[in-house]
Coordinates of C-alpha atoms in Angstrom, one line a residue:
X26 CA -8.6 -15.6 -20.3
X27 CA -8.8 -16.3 -16.4
X28 CA -9.8 -12.8 -14.4
X29 CA -10.8 -13.0 -10.7
X30 CA -14.5 -10.7 -10.9
X31 CA -17.0 -9.6 -8.9
X32 CA -20.4 -8.8 -11.2
X33 CA -21.9 -6.4 -8.0
X34 CA -20.5 -5.1 -4.8
X35 CA -21.0 -7.5 -1.8
X36 CA -20.5 -10.4 -3.4
X37 CA -18.0 -13.0 -3.1
X38 CA -15.7 -12.7 -6.3
X39 CA -15.1 -15.7 -8.5
X40 CA -12.5 -16.7 -11.1
X41 CA -14.6 -16.6 -14.4
X42 CA -13.7 -17.0 -18.0
X43 CA -14.1 -13.5 -19.9
X44 CA -12.9 -12.4 -23.0
X45 CA -9.4 -10.9 -23.4
X46 CA -9.4 -7.0 -23.6
X47 CA -8.2 -4.9 -26.5
X48 CA -6.6 -1.4 -25.6
X49 CA -7.9 1.7 -26.4
X50 CA -6.7 5.2 -27.4
X51 CA -3.8 5.6 -24.9
X52 CA -3.7 2.2 -23.5
X53 CA -1.4 -0.4 -23.3
X54 CA -2.6 -4.0 -22.8
X55 CA -0.3 -6.1 -20.7
X56 CA 0.3 -10.2 -20.0
X57 CA 0.3 -10.0 -16.1
X58 CA 3.1 -11.9 -14.2
X59 CA 2.1 -10.8 -10.4
X60 CA -0.1 -8.5 -8.7
X61 CA -0.1 -7.4 -5.2
X62 CA -3.0 -7.1 -3.0
X63 CA -4.1 -4.3 -0.9
X64 CA -6.8 -3.9 2.1
X65 CA -8.4 -1.5 -1.0
X66 CA -9.3 -4.7 -2.7
X67 CA -11.7 -5.6 -0.1
X68 CA -13.4 -2.3 0.4
X69 CA -13.7 -2.4 -2.9
X70 CA -15.5 -5.9 -3.1
X71 CA -17.9 -4.2 -0.9
X72 CA -18.2 -1.0 -3.0
X73 CA -16.9 1.2 -0.3
X74 CA -13.6 2.1 -1.9
X75 CA -12.9 5.7 -3.1
X76 CA -13.6 4.8 -6.7
X77 CA -16.5 2.7 -7.9
X78 CA -15.7 1.8 -11.4
X79 CA -19.0 -0.5 -12.8
X80 CA -19.4 -4.0 -12.1
X81 CA -18.6 -6.6 -13.7
X82 CA -15.1 -5.2 -11.9
X83 CA -11.9 -7.1 -12.0
X84 CA -10.1 -6.6 -8.4
X85 CA -6.4 -6.1 -8.5
X86 CA -4.8 -2.6 -8.3
X87 CA -1.1 -3.3 -8.6
X88 CA 0.0 -6.0 -12.1
X89 CA 3.1 -6.3 -13.2
X90 CA 4.3 -7.8 -16.5
X91 CA 4.8 -7.4 -20.1
X92 CA 3.4 -4.8 -22.5
X93 CA 1.7 -7.3 -24.8
X94 CA 0.0 -4.4 -27.2
X95 CA -0.4 -0.8 -27.6
X96 CA -3.4 1.0 -28.4
X97 CA -3.3 3.5 -30.9
X98 CA -1.4 7.0 -30.0
X99 CA 0.5 5.3 -27.6
X100 CA 4.5 5.8 -27.5
X101 CA 7.7 5.8 -25.7
X102 CA 6.9 1.9 -24.7
X103 CA 7.2 -1.0 -26.6
X104 CA 6.0 -4.9 -26.7
X105 CA 8.0 -7.0 -24.3
X106 CA 8.7 -4.2 -22.1
X107 CA 8.6 -5.0 -18.3
X108 CA 6.5 -2.4 -16.6
X109 CA 4.4 -2.2 -13.2
X110 CA 0.8 -0.7 -13.3
X111 CA -1.2 1.5 -10.6
X112 CA -4.7 0.9 -11.3
X113 CA -8.4 1.2 -9.7
X114 CA -8.9 -2.4 -10.4
X115 CA -8.1 -4.7 -13.5
X116 CA -5.2 -6.8 -12.2
X117 CA -5.9 -10.1 -11.1
X118 CA -6.3 -11.6 -14.6
X119 CA -4.4 -13.0 -17.5
X120 CA -4.0 -9.6 -19.4
X121 CA -5.2 -6.3 -19.1
X122 CA -5.9 -2.7 -20.2
X123 CA -4.3 0.1 -18.2
X124 CA -3.5 3.6 -19.3
X125 CA -0.2 4.1 -20.6
X126 CA 0.9 6.9 -18.4
X127 CA 0.4 4.7 -15.5
X128 CA 2.9 2.6 -16.8
X129 CA 6.1 2.5 -14.8
X130 CA 8.9 0.6 -16.7
X131 CA 10.8 -1.8 -14.3
X132 CA 14.9 -1.9 -13.0
X133 CA 16.1 -5.1 -15.0
X134 CA 17.1 -6.1 -11.1
X135 CA 13.7 -6.2 -10.2
X136 CA 11.7 -9.0 -10.3
X137 CA 7.7 -9.0 -10.7
X138 CA 7.0 -10.0 -7.3
X139 CA 8.8 -7.7 -6.1
X140 CA 7.4 -4.9 -8.5
X141 CA 3.9 -6.0 -7.7
X142 CA 5.0 -5.6 -4.0
X143 CA 6.7 -2.3 -4.4
X144 CA 4.4 0.5 -5.7
X145 CA 1.6 1.2 -3.4
X146 CA 3.3 0.2 0.1
X147 CA 6.6 2.0 -1.1
X148 CA 4.7 5.3 -2.3
X149 CA 2.2 5.6 0.2
X150 CA 5.0 5.8 3.5
X151 CA 7.4 7.7 1.1
X152 CA 5.3 10.6 -0.1
X153 CA 3.2 10.8 3.4
X154 CA 6.1 10.8 5.5
X155 CA 8.4 13.3 3.4
X156 CA 6.0 15.1 1.7
X157 CA 2.6 15.0 3.9
X158 CA 4.2 15.0 7.2
X159 CA 8.0 16.6 6.7
X160 CA 9.2 14.2 9.0
X161 CA 12.7 15.0 10.1
X162 CA 15.9 13.4 10.9
X163 CA 15.7 12.7 15.0
X164 CA 11.7 12.9 15.3
X165 CA 10.0 10.2 16.9
X166 CA 8.1 8.2 14.3
X167 CA 5.1 6.1 16.0
X168 CA 4.0 3.5 13.4
X169 CA 0.7 1.3 13.5
X170 CA 0.1 -1.7 12.3
X171 CA 3.7 -1.8 12.2
X172 CA 3.7 -5.6 10.6
X173 CA 1.3 -5.0 7.4
X174 CA 1.8 -3.8 3.9
X175 CA 2.1 -0.3 4.1
X176 CA 2.9 -0.4 7.9
X177 CA 6.0 -2.7 7.4
X178 CA 7.3 0.5 4.9
X179 CA 6.8 3.2 7.0
X180 CA 9.0 1.6 9.4
X181 CA 12.0 0.8 7.0
X182 CA 11.6 4.3 5.9
X183 CA 11.1 6.5 8.9
X184 CA 14.4 4.6 9.5
X185 CA 16.3 5.4 6.6
X186 CA 15.0 9.3 7.3
X187 CA 16.7 9.1 10.3
X188 CA 13.6 8.7 12.8
X189 CA 13.6 7.0 15.8
X190 CA 10.5 4.4 15.1
X191 CA 8.4 3.0 17.1
X192 CA 6.7 0.3 16.0
X193 CA 3.5 -1.4 17.1
X194 CA 2.1 -4.6 16.0
X195 CA 0.0 -7.3 17.3
X196 CA 2.1 -10.4 19.0
X197 CA 6.0 -11.8 18.9
X198 CA 5.9 -12.9 15.7
X199 CA 4.9 -9.9 13.9
X200 CA 6.7 -7.4 16.1
X201 CA 9.9 -9.6 15.1
X202 CA 9.0 -8.6 11.5
X203 CA 9.0 -4.9 12.4
X204 CA 12.3 -5.4 14.5
X205 CA 14.1 -6.8 11.4
X206 CA 13.0 -3.6 9.2
X207 CA 14.2 -1.7 12.1
X208 CA 12.6 -0.7 14.4
X209 CA 14.3 0.8 17.6
X210 CA 11.1 0.0 19.8
X211 CA 8.4 -2.3 19.6
X212 CA 4.8 -2.5 21.3
X213 CA 2.7 -5.2 21.6
X214 CA -1.2 -4.2 20.7
X215 CA -2.5 -7.4 22.4
X216 CA -0.7 -6.9 25.5
X217 CA 0.1 -3.5 26.2
X218 CA -1.4 -0.6 26.8
X219 CA -0.6 2.4 23.8
X220 CA -0.7 5.4 25.3
X221 CA 1.0 4.6 28.2
X222 CA 4.0 2.8 26.3
X223 CA 4.3 5.7 24.1
X224 CA 4.5 8.4 26.5
X225 CA 6.9 6.2 29.0
X226 CA 8.7 6.2 25.5
X227 CA 8.5 10.2 25.5
X228 CA 5.8 10.8 23.2
X229 CA 5.6 10.6 19.3
X230 CA 6.3 13.8 16.8
X231 CA 4.7 11.9 14.0
X232 CA 1.9 9.0 13.8
X233 CA 1.3 6.7 10.8
X234 CA -2.1 5.2 11.1
X235 CA -3.4 2.8 8.7
X236 CA -5.3 1.2 11.7
X237 CA -7.9 3.5 12.9
X238 CA -10.3 2.8 15.7
X239 CA -9.0 2.7 19.3
X240 CA -5.5 2.5 18.4
X241 CA -5.8 6.1 16.9
X242 CA -7.4 7.7 19.7
X243 CA -4.4 5.9 22.3
X244 CA -1.5 7.6 19.7
X245 CA -3.8 11.0 19.5
X246 CA -2.9 11.1 23.3
X247 CA 0.3 10.3 23.2
X248 CA 1.5 12.6 20.4
X249 CA 3.8 15.3 21.3
X250 CA 3.1 19.2 20.9
X251 CA 3.0 20.2 17.6
X252 CA 2.9 16.8 16.1
X253 CA 1.4 15.3 12.9
X254 CA -0.5 12.2 12.6
X255 CA -1.2 10.7 9.4
X256 CA -4.6 8.8 8.7
X257 CA -3.6 6.2 6.1
X258 CA -6.5 4.0 6.6
X259 CA -8.9 1.8 9.0
X260 CA -7.7 -1.8 9.2
X261 CA -9.8 -2.0 12.1
X262 CA -12.7 -1.2 10.3
X263 CA -13.6 1.9 12.7
X264 CA -13.3 5.3 11.6
X265 CA -12.1 7.6 14.4
X266 CA -14.1 10.5 15.1
X267 CA -11.3 13.3 16.5
X268 CA -11.9 15.5 19.4
X269 CA -10.9 19.0 18.2
X270 CA -10.0 20.3 21.4
X271 CA -7.2 18.3 21.3
X272 CA -6.0 19.3 18.6
X273 CA -6.3 22.8 19.6
X274 CA -4.6 22.3 23.1
X275 CA -1.9 20.7 22.0
X276 CA -1.5 22.2 18.5
X277 CA -1.7 19.2 16.8
X278 CA -2.0 18.5 13.2
X279 CA -3.8 15.3 11.9
X280 CA -3.7 14.8 8.2
X281 CA -5.2 12.9 5.9
X282 CA -3.2 10.7 2.9
X283 CA -4.6 9.0 0.1
X284 CA -1.6 7.8 -2.6
X285 CA -3.8 7.5 -5.6
X286 CA -5.1 10.7 -5.0
X287 CA -2.0 12.2 -6.4
X288 CA -2.4 10.9 -9.9
X289 CA -5.0 13.5 -10.3
X290 CA -3.8 16.8 -8.5
X291 CA -0.1 16.3 -8.0
X292 CA 1.4 13.6 -10.6
X293 CA 4.8 15.1 -10.0
X294 CA 5.1 14.5 -6.6
X295 CA 4.5 10.9 -7.0
X296 CA 6.5 10.5 -9.8
X297 CA 9.6 12.1 -7.9
X298 CA 9.0 9.8 -4.8
X299 CA 8.8 6.8 -6.9
X300 CA 12.1 7.8 -8.8
X301 CA 14.0 8.3 -5.2
X302 CA 12.4 4.6 -4.1
X303 CA 13.3 2.7 -7.3
X304 CA 17.1 4.6 -6.5
X305 CA 17.4 3.1 -3.2
X306 CA 16.2 -0.4 -4.3
X307 CA 18.3 -0.4 -7.0
X308 CA 21.4 0.6 -4.3
X309 CA 19.9 -2.1 -1.9
X310 CA 18.7 -0.1 0.5
X311 CA 15.2 -1.5 0.4
X312 CA 13.8 -4.8 -0.1
X313 CA 9.8 -5.8 -0.3
X314 CA 8.6 -8.1 2.4
X315 CA 6.5 -11.0 0.7
X316 CA 5.5 -13.1 3.4
X317 CA 2.6 -15.3 0.9
X318 CA 3.2 -15.8 -2.8
X319 CA 0.1 -17.4 -4.3
X320 CA -1.6 -18.6 -7.7
X321 CA -4.3 -16.9 -9.5
X322 CA -6.7 -19.7 -8.3
X323 CA -5.8 -19.1 -4.6
X324 CA -7.0 -15.5 -4.6
X325 CA -10.0 -15.7 -2.3
X326 CA -7.7 -17.4 0.3
X327 CA -4.9 -14.5 -0.2
X328 CA -7.5 -11.8 0.4
X329 CA -8.6 -13.9 3.6
X330 CA -4.9 -13.4 5.1
X331 CA -5.7 -9.5 4.4
X332 CA -9.3 -9.6 6.3
X333 CA -7.9 -11.8 9.6
X334 CA -5.0 -9.7 9.5
X335 CA -2.4 -12.9 9.6
X336 CA -0.3 -11.8 6.9
X337 CA 3.0 -9.6 7.4
X338 CA 4.5 -7.2 4.7
X339 CA 2.7 -7.4 1.4
X340 CA 0.8 -10.9 -0.2
X341 CA 1.2 -10.8 -3.8
X342 CA -0.7 -13.3 -6.4
X343 CA 1.2 -14.8 -9.1
X344 CA -0.4 -15.1 -12.4
X345 CA 2.2 -16.4 -14.9
X346 CA 5.7 -17.4 -14.5
X347 CA 8.6 -15.3 -14.9
X348 CA 10.5 -15.9 -18.2

């Protein structure tokens, strides 16, 4: 089978011919139809992600497809069933073996492309804003990187939860995407002073930050007393250093958030969140924004879209055509 792999951390990944895997106890083998890309895939290549499987590593954390074979001891799933998986790796291949308890059955109305773009981005924003930050109706939510994979879902979910949403992105095209997702106010990070612009709008109660760097610093200073700042990631490449004196003076809270970590210490919170999100999808209330759908052979090009921050919403790799 074809698999997009690295044989050591730090090398350029490549599409390779490898043996098809066999499912072990508690696993299923999936014939993969599509796989969503995430900024975490870039960190995995560099060996800087929170989880580091032993190379060789098949990349891809968000595959969707058909169950092809059940491993020993697996119940409740059937061959041919359509599922999406959240896994640390293995999704950018024609077949992959994954723990059965990480498989989420798909609604009939959800395409594989939507499924591959759905779980991590919407799951991150929903659980972060509801469970971690406790965003309330009428509060002001500031979203950095608002046209990116998770940022765009934060805009959409923030509006659905009744917040006033300020979206920050680079350039008119990306701001237009955030506006279409429901943002009330738009700030161009290329041409406007973020701190002054947010303060002019009255400040923020909750900050959603997948960017880090100087934008974190500006947002921190534009947050209202008792505000909450969600640390989602560091797409800028710079991890901010937090001045504790500002937290003290303004009674601020900085909240770290890693969606995948809930699989280990609070899986029920993650499961409840995904159920709510699937209900919203069935109702037509949310729809993933896929800016680029590309074949497995162009995965390196697709990753460059993430690295250069040229994409909006999600980039999805189509591994096999839907049946």
